[in-house]
Short mmCIF file of C-alpha atoms in Angstrom, two decimals:
data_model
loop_
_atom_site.label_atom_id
_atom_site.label_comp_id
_atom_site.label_asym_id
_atom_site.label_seq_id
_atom_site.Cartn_x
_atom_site.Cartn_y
_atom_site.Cartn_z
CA UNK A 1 -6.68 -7.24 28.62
CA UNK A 2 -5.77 -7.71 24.86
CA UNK A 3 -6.29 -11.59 24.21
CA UNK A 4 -2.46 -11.49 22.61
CA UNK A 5 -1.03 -10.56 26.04
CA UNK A 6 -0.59 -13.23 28.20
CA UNK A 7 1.24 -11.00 30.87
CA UNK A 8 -0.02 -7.84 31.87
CA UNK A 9 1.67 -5.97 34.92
CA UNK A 10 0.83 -2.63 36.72
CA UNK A 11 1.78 -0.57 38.89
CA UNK A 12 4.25 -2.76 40.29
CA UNK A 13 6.14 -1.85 42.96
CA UNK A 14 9.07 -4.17 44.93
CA UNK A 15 10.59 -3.68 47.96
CA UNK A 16 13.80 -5.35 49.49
CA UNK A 17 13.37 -3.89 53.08
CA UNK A 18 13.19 -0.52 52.85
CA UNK A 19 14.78 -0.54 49.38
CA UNK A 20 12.40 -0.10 46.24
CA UNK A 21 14.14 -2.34 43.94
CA UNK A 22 10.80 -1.93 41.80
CA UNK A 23 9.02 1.58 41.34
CA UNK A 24 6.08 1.23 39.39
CA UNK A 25 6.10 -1.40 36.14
CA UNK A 26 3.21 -1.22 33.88
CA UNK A 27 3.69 -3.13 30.92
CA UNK A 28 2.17 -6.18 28.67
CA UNK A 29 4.04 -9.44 27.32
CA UNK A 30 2.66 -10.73 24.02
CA UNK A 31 1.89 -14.35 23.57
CA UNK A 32 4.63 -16.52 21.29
CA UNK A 33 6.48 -13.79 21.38
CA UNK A 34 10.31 -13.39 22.69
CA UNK A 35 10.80 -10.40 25.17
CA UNK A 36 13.93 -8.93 26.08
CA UNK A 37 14.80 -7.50 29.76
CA UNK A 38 18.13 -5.16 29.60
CA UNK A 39 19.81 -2.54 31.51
CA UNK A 40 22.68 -2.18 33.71
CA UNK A 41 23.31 -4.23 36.68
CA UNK A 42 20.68 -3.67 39.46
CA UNK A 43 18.16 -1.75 37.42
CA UNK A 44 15.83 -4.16 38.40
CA UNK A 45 15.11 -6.08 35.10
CA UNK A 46 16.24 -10.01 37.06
CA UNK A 47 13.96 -9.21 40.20
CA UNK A 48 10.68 -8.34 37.90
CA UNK A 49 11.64 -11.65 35.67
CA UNK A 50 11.12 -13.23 39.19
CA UNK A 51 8.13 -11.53 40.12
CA UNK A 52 6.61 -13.25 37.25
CA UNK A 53 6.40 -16.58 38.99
CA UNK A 54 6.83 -15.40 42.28
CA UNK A 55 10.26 -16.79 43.19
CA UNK A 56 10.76 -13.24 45.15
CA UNK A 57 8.19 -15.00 47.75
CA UNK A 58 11.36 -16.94 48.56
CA UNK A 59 13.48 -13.79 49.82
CA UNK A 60 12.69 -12.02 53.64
CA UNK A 61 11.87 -8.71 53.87
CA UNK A 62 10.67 -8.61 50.12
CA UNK A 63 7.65 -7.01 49.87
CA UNK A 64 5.69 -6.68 46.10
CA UNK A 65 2.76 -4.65 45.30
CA UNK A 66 1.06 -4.28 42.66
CA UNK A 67 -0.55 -6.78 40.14
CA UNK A 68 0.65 -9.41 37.54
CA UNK A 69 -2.32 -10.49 35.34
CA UNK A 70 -2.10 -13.92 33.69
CA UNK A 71 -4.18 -14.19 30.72
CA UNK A 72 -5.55 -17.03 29.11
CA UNK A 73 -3.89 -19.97 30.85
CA UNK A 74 -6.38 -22.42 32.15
CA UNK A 75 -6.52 -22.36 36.19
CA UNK A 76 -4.41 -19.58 36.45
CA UNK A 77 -6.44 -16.84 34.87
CA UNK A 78 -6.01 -13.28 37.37
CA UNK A 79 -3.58 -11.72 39.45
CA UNK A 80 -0.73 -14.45 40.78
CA UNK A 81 -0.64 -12.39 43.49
CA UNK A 82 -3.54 -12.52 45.01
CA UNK A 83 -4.10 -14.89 48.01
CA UNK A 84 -6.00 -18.48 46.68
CA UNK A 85 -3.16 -18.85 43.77
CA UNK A 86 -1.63 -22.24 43.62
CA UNK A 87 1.90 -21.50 43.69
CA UNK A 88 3.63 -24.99 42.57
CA UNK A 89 0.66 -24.23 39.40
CA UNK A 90 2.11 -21.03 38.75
CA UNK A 91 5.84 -22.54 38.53
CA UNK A 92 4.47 -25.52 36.24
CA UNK A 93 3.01 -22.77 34.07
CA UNK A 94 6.12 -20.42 34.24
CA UNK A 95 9.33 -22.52 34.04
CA UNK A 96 12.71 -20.62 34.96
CA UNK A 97 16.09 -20.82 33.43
CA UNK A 98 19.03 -19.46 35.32
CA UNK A 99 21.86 -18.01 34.63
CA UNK A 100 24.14 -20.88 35.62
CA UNK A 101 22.91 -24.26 34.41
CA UNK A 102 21.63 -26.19 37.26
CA UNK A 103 21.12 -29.90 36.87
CA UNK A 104 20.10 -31.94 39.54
CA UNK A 105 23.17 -34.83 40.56
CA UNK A 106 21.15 -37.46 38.79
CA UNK A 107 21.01 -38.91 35.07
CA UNK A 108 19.38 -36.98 32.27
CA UNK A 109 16.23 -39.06 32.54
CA UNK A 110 15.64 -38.11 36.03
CA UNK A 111 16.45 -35.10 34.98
CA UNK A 112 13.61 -34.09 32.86
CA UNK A 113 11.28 -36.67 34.97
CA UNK A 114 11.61 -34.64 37.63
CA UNK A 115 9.28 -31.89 37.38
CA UNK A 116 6.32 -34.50 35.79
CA UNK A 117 6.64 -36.85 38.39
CA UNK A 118 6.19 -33.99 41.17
CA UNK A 119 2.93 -33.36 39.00
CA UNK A 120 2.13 -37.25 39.00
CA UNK A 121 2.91 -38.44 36.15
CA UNK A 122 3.68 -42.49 37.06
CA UNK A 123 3.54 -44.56 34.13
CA UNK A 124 6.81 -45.46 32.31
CA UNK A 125 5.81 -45.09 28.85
CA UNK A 126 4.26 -41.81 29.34
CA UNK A 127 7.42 -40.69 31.50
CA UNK A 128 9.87 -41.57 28.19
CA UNK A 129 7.51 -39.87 25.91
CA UNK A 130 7.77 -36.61 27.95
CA UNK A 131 11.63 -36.74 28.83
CA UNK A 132 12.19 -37.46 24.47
CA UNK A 133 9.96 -35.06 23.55
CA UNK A 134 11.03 -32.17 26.40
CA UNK A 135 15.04 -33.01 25.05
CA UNK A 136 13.95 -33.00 21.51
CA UNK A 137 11.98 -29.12 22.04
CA UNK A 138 15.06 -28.50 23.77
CA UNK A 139 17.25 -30.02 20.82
CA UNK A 140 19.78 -31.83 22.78
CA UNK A 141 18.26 -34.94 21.63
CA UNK A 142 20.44 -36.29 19.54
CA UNK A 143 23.23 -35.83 22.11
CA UNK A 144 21.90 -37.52 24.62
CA UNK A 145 19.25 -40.40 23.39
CA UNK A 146 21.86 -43.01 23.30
CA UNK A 147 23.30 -41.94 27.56
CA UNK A 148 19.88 -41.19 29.32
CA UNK A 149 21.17 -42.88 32.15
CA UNK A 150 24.44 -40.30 32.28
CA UNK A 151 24.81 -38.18 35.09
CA UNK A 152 23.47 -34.82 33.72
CA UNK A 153 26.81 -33.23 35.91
CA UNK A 154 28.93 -35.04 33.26
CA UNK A 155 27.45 -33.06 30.52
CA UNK A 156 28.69 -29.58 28.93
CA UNK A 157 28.23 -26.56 30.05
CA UNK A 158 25.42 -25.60 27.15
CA UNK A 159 24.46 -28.97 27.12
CA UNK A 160 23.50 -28.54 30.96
CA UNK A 161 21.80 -25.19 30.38
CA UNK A 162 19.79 -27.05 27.44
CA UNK A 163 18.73 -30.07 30.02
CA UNK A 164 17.64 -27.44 32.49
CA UNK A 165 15.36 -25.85 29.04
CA UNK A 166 13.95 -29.55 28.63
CA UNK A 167 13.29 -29.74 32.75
CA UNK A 168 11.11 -26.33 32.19
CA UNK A 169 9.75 -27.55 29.37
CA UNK A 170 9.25 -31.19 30.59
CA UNK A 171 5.75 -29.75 32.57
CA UNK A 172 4.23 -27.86 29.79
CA UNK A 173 4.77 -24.34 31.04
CA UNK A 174 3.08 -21.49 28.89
CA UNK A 175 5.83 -19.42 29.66
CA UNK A 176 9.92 -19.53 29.98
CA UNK A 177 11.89 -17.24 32.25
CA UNK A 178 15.49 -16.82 30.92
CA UNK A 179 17.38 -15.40 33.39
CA UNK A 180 21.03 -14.60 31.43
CA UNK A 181 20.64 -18.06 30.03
CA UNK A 182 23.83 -18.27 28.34
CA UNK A 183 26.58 -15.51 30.08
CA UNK A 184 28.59 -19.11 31.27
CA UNK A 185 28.40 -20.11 28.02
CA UNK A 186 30.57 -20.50 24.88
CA UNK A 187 29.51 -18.75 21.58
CA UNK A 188 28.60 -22.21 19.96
CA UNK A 189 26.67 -22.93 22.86
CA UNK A 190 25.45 -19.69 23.20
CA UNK A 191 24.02 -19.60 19.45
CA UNK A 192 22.62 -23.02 20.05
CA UNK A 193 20.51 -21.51 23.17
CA UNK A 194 19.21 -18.59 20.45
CA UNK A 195 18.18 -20.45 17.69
CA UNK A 196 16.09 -23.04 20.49
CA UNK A 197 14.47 -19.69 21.25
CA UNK A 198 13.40 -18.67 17.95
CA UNK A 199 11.94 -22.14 17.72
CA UNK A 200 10.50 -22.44 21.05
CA UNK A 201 8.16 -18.91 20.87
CA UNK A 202 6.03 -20.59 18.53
CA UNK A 203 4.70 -22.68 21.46
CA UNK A 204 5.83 -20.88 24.69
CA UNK A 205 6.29 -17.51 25.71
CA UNK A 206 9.70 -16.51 26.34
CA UNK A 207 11.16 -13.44 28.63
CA UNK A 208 14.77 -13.22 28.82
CA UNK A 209 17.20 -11.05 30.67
CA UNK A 210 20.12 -10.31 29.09
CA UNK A 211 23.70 -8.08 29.19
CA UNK A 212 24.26 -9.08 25.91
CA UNK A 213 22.91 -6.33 23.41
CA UNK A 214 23.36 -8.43 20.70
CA UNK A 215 21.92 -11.53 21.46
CA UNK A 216 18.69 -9.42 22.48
CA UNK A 217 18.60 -8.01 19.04
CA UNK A 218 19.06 -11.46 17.35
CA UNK A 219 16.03 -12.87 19.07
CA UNK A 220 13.92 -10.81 20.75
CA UNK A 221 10.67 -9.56 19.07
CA UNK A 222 10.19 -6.70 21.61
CA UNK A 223 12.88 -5.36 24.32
CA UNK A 224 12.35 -3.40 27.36
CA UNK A 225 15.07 -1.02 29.27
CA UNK A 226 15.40 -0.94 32.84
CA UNK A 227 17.04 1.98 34.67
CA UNK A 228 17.27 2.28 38.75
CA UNK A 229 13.56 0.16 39.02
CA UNK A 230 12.05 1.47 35.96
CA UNK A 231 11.46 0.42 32.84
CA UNK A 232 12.13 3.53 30.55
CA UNK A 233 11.74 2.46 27.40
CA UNK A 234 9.45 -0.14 25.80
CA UNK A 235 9.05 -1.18 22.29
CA UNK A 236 9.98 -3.83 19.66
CA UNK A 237 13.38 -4.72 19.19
CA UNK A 238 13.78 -2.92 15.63
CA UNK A 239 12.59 0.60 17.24
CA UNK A 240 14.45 0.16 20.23
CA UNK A 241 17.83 -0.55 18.67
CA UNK A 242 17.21 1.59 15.71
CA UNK A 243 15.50 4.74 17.06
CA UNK A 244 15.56 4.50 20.81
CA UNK A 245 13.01 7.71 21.86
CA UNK A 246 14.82 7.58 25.45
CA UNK A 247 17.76 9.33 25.78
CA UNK A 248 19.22 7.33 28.48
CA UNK A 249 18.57 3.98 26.72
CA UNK A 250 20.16 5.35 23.98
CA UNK A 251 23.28 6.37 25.80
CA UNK A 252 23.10 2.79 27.12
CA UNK A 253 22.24 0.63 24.07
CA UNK A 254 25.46 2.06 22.34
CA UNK A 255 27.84 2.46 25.22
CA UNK A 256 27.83 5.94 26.54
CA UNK A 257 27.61 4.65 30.07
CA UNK A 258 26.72 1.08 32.01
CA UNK H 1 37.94 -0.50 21.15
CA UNK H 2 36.41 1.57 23.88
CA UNK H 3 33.98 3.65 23.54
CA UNK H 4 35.81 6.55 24.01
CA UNK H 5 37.95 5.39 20.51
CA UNK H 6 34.40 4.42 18.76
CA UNK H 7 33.34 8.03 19.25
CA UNK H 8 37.36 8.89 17.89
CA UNK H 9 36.72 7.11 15.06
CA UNK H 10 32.68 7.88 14.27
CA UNK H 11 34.13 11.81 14.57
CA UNK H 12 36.78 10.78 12.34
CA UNK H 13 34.78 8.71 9.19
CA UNK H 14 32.08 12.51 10.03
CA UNK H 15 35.32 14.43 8.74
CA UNK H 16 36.59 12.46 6.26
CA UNK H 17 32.51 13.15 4.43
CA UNK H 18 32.73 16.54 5.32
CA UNK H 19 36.08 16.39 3.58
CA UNK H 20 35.13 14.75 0.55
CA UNK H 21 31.67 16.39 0.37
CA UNK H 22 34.19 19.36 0.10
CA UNK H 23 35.82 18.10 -3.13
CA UNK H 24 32.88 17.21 -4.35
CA UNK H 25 30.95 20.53 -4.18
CA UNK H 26 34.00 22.11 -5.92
CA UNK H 27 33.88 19.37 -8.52
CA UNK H 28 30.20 19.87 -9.43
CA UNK H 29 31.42 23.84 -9.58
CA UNK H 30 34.00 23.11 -11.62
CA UNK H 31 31.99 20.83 -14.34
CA UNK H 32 29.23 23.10 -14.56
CA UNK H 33 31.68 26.32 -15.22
CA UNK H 34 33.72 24.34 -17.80
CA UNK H 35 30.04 23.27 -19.50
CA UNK H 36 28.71 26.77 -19.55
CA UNK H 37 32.22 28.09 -20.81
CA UNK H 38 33.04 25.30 -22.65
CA UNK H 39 36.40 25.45 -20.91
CA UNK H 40 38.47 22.17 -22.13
CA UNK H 41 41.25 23.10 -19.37
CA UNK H 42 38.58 23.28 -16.64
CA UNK H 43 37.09 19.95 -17.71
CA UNK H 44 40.21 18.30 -18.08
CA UNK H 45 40.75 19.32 -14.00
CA UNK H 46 37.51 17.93 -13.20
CA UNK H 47 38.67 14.10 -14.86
CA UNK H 48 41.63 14.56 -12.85
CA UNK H 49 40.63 15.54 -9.49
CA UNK H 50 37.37 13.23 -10.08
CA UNK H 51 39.83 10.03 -9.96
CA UNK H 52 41.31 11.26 -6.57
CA UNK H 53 37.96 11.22 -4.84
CA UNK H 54 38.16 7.35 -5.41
CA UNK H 55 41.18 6.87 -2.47
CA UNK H 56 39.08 9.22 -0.29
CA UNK H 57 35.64 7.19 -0.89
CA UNK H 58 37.75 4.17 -0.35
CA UNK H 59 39.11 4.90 2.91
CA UNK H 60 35.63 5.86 4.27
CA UNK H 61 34.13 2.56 3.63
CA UNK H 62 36.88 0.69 4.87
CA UNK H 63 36.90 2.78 8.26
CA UNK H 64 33.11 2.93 8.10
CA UNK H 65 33.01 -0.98 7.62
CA UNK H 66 35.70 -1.71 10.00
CA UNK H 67 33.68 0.22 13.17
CA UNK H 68 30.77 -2.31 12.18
CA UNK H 69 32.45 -4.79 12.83
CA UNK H 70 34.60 -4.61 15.38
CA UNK H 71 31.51 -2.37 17.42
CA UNK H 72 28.34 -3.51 16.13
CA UNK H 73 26.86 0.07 16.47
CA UNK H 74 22.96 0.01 17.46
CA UNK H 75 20.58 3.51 17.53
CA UNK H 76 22.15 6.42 16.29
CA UNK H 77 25.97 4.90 16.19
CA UNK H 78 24.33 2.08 13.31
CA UNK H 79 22.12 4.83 11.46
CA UNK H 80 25.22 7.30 11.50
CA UNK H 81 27.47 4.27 10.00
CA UNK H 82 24.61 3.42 7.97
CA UNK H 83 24.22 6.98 6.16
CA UNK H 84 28.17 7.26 5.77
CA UNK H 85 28.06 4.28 3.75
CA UNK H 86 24.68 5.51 1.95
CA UNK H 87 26.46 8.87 1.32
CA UNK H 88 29.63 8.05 0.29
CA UNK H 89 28.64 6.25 -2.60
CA UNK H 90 25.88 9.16 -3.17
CA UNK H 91 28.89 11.46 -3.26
CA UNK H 92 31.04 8.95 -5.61
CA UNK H 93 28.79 8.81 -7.93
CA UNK H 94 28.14 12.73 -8.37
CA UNK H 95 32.14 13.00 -8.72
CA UNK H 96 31.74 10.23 -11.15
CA UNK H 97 28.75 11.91 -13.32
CA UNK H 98 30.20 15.34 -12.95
CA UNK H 99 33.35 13.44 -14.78
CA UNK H 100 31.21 12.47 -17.25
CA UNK H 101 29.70 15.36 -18.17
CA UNK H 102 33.49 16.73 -18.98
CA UNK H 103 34.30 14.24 -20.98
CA UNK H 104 31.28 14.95 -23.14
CA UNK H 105 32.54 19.01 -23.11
CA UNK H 106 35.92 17.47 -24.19
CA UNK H 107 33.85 15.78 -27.05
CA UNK H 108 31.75 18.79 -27.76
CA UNK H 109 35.14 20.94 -28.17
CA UNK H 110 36.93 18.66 -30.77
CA UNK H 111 33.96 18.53 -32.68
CA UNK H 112 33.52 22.35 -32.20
CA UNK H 113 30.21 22.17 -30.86
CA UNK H 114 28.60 25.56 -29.68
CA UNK H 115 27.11 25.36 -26.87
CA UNK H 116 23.87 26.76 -27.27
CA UNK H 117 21.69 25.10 -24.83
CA UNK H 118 20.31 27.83 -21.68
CA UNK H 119 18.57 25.41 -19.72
CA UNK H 120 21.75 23.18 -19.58
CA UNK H 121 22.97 26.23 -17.91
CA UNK H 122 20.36 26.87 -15.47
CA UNK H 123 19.82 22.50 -14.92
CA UNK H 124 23.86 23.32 -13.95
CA UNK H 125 23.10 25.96 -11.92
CA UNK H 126 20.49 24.10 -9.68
CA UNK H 127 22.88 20.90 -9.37
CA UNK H 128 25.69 22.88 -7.88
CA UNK H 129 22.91 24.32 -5.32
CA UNK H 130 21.25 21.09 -4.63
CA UNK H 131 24.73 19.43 -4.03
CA UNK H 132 25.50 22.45 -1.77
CA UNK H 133 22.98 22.22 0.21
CA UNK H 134 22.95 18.30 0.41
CA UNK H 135 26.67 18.12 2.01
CA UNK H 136 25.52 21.21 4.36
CA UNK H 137 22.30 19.43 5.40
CA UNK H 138 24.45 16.05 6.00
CA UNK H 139 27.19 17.98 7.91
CA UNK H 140 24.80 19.77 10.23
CA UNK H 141 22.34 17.28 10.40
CA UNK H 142 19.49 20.02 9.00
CA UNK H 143 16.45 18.05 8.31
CA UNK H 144 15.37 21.84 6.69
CA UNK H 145 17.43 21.83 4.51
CA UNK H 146 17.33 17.97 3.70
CA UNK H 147 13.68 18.44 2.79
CA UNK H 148 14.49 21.72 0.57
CA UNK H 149 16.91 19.15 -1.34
CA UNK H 150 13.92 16.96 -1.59
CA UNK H 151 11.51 19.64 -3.24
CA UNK H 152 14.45 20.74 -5.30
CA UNK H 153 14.93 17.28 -7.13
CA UNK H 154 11.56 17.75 -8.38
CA UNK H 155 12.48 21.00 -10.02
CA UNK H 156 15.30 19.27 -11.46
CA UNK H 157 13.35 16.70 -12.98
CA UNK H 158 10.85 19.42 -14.41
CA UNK H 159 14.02 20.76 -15.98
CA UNK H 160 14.85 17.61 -17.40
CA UNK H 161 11.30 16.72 -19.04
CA UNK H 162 11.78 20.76 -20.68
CA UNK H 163 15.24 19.90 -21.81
CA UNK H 164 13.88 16.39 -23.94
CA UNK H 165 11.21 18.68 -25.65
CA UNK H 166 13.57 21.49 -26.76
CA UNK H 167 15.82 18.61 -28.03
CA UNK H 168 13.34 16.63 -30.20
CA UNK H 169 12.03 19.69 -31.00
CA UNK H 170 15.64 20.47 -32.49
CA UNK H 171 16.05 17.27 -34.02
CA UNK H 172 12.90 17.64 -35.07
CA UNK H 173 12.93 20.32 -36.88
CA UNK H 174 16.33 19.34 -37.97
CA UNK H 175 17.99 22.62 -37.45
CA UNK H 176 21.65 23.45 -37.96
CA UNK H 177 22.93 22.41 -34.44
CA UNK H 178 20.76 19.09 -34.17
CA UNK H 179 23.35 16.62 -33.64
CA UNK H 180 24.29 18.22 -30.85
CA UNK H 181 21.06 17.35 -29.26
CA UNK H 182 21.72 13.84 -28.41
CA UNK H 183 25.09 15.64 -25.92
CA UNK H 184 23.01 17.63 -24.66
CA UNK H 185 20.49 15.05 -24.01
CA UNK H 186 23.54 12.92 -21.80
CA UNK H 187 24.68 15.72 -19.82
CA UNK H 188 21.21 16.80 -18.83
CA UNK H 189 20.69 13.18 -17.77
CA UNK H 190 24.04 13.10 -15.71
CA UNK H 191 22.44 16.15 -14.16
CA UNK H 192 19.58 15.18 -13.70
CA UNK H 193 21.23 11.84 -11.73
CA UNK H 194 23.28 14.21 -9.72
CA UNK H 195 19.69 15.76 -8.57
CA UNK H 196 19.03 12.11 -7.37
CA UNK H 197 21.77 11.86 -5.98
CA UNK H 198 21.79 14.71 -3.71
CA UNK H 199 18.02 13.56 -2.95
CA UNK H 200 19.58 10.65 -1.57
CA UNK H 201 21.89 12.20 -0.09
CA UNK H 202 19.25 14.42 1.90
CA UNK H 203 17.20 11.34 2.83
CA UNK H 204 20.08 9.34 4.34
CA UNK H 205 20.61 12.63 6.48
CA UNK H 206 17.03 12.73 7.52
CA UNK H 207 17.62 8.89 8.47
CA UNK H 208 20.67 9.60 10.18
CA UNK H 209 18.80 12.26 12.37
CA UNK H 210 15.07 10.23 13.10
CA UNK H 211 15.44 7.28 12.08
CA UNK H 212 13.10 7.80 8.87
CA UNK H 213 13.71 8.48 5.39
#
């Protein structure tokens, strides 16, 4: 595996019952880099973003097979799929960002303690430096340093989705799952969510699934194009938009069907 | 808009070129025949008809930069937008230098100039064929063709070194008809910037087709 891949998948296949929601995927993530997952509705692109930290576990009758290789993340080095992984390690490694934002009924603080405190983090002093630094990555600090104790349901809509970033962030993943991050959201919020991106792949990893062709052209580095469980095309952003070789992502990418 | 209108109005701003590629063909024909014959009525048609491509150019980028925005075309849609934008202003400027080059033949008449230049003729010649086969290559997308434009600039700009000998060669040697040289000198240079701009105009067509120049 090239050392600038920290995901490498292949030949995965995903079944929900005796549907195959997932025929096949073979492809590599790059490290600090953003990558973008789009096609129409049920091609598949949301269940592989789950594969990637295993949330699909979580659904009966899914069956995966197949293998996701994690590369160069201490303790978690292989396939995630093979029997002996740690699963809560996995999750603290590869944070998730849903679609809507999803803040748990308590204040900020708690918020973005949350996920360190499940990992053991006690201490106070260590707990503030994690929840200001997690909300400043996430750059909502401002906003909020002066109301920690606020409910986090009180907030915004984008100012949610941006405490559920600094919860993901708040355990030091290596990589961020963006699952339609900002579809509830406002174009202010929206372009808030973006430029965090741009800033956040110089530390973390960042896949994101998106319906928004734009938004993957403003900030992904590399975008891939799902169609009925396969990924047909798979390039960087400029090729894909510009020059798409498949004729079906083409059609897609500029309207022709979806 | 839907997409169904996009593709109304893409078809549309592909016409409009085609259109004005038209005019502009004709006006290259035109100049060159009114240089060769030194045809003042001919030349005075060209100045005219030059100054209504500029509504027509107009129109296409304002269509052309109204389906960017309100679409924000990606793949084929953005490279097709892209060229039309490219090519229109390719095509404005060869209806602009092809006016130029008549107003230097008006010039050349009321000073009763003869015009006794041959390679001006054949330098004409070869920019009403390169601008031919630019607009044809654009139209039907003909990467062929596009790269025969390509090869053909470089003829033009052989042409163009020959023609700067033969005129300070004239001047030179002062011989009767040397102040003429420095008219001829312009309107080979116009010519030789139509030859670039039907280069251009070939390489925004390969663009349009693969994506590369």
């Amino acid at each position: 595996m090239a050392n600038n891949q920290i995901i490498t998948i292949t030949d995965l296949h995903l079944y929900y019952g005796k549907v195959e929601a997932l025929k096949g995927i073979n492809m590599s993530i790059a490290r600090n880099e953003v990558t973008s997952f789009i096609g129409p509705s049920g091609c598949g692109k949301s269940t592989l973003l789950r594969c990637i930290n295993r949330m699909n576990d979580l659904i009966d009758n899914c069956v995966v097979q197949g293998n996701i290789y994690i590369n160069g993340i201490h303790g978690l080095d292989g396939n995630i799929y093979d029997k002996n992984v740690d699963i809560n390690a996995l999750r603290k490694h590869i944070g998730m960002v849903f679609q809507k934002p999803n803040v748990f009924p308590m204040s900020i603080y708690d918020n973005i303690a949350f996920g360190p405190r499940t990992h053991g983090v006690k201490k106070r002093s260590d707990l503030d430096i994690i929840v200001e630094d997690s909300l400043k990555k996430a750059g909502i600090w401002n906003e909020t340093k002066d109301n920690l104790k606020k409910s986090a349901v009180s907030l915004s809509g984008g100012q949610q989705q941006r405490i559920c970033i600094a919860r993901a962030l708040a355990v030091q993943p290596k990589v961020l799952l963006m699952d339609e991050p900002t579809s509830a959201l406002d174009p202010l919020s929206t372009a808030t969510i973006e430029e965090l991106c741009e800033n956040l792949k110089e530390q973390y990893t960042i896949v994101i699934v998106t319906h928004n062709m734009q938004q993957a052209t403003r900030i992904s580095d590399k975008t891939a194009f799902f169609l009925l469980g396969e990924i047909l095309e798979f390039g960087t952003t400029e090729q894909v938009f510009q020059t798409p070789r498949n004729i079906q992502c083409e059609n897609y990418i500029t309207g022709r069907f979806g | 808009m839907f997409r169904s209108k996009f593709q109304t109005e893409l078809d549309g701003i592909n016409f409009d070129l085609i259109e004005l590629g038209r005019v502009v063909n004709s006006v290259i024909q035109d100049c060159v025949h009114s240089l060769a014959n030194n045809d003042l009525e001919l030349s005075q048609q060209v100045i005219e008809i030059g100054h209504e491509t500029k509504a027509q150019v107009e129109k296409i980028e304002e269509r052309a930069l109204k389906a960017m925005l309100m679409q924000q075309p990606v793949a084929r849609d953005m490279r097709f937008i892209t060229t039309a934008l490219k090519v229109v202003s390719n095509m404005d400027r060869i209806s602009r230098q092809a006016r130029e080059i008549c107003h230097i033949v008006s010039d050349l008449h009321e000073m009763d100039y003869k015009f006794d230049a041959e390679l001006l003729k054949t330098m004409g010649e070869h920019a009403i064929d390169m601008v031919q086969n630019c607009i044809e290559s654009f139209a039907n997308l003909d990467i062929d063709l596009a790269t025969k434009v390509k090869h053909q600039d470089d003829i033009m700009d052989n042409y163009f070194k020959e023609l700067k000998l033969q005129m300070i060669e004239r001047i030179k040697n002062k011989e009767e008809n040397a102040d003429s040289a420095l008219y001829f000198m312009m309107i080979g240079k116009y010519l030789e910037k139509i030859g670039d701009n039907s280069e251009a105009i070939a390489n925004w067509t390969s663009y349009c087709k693969s994506g590369k120049k």
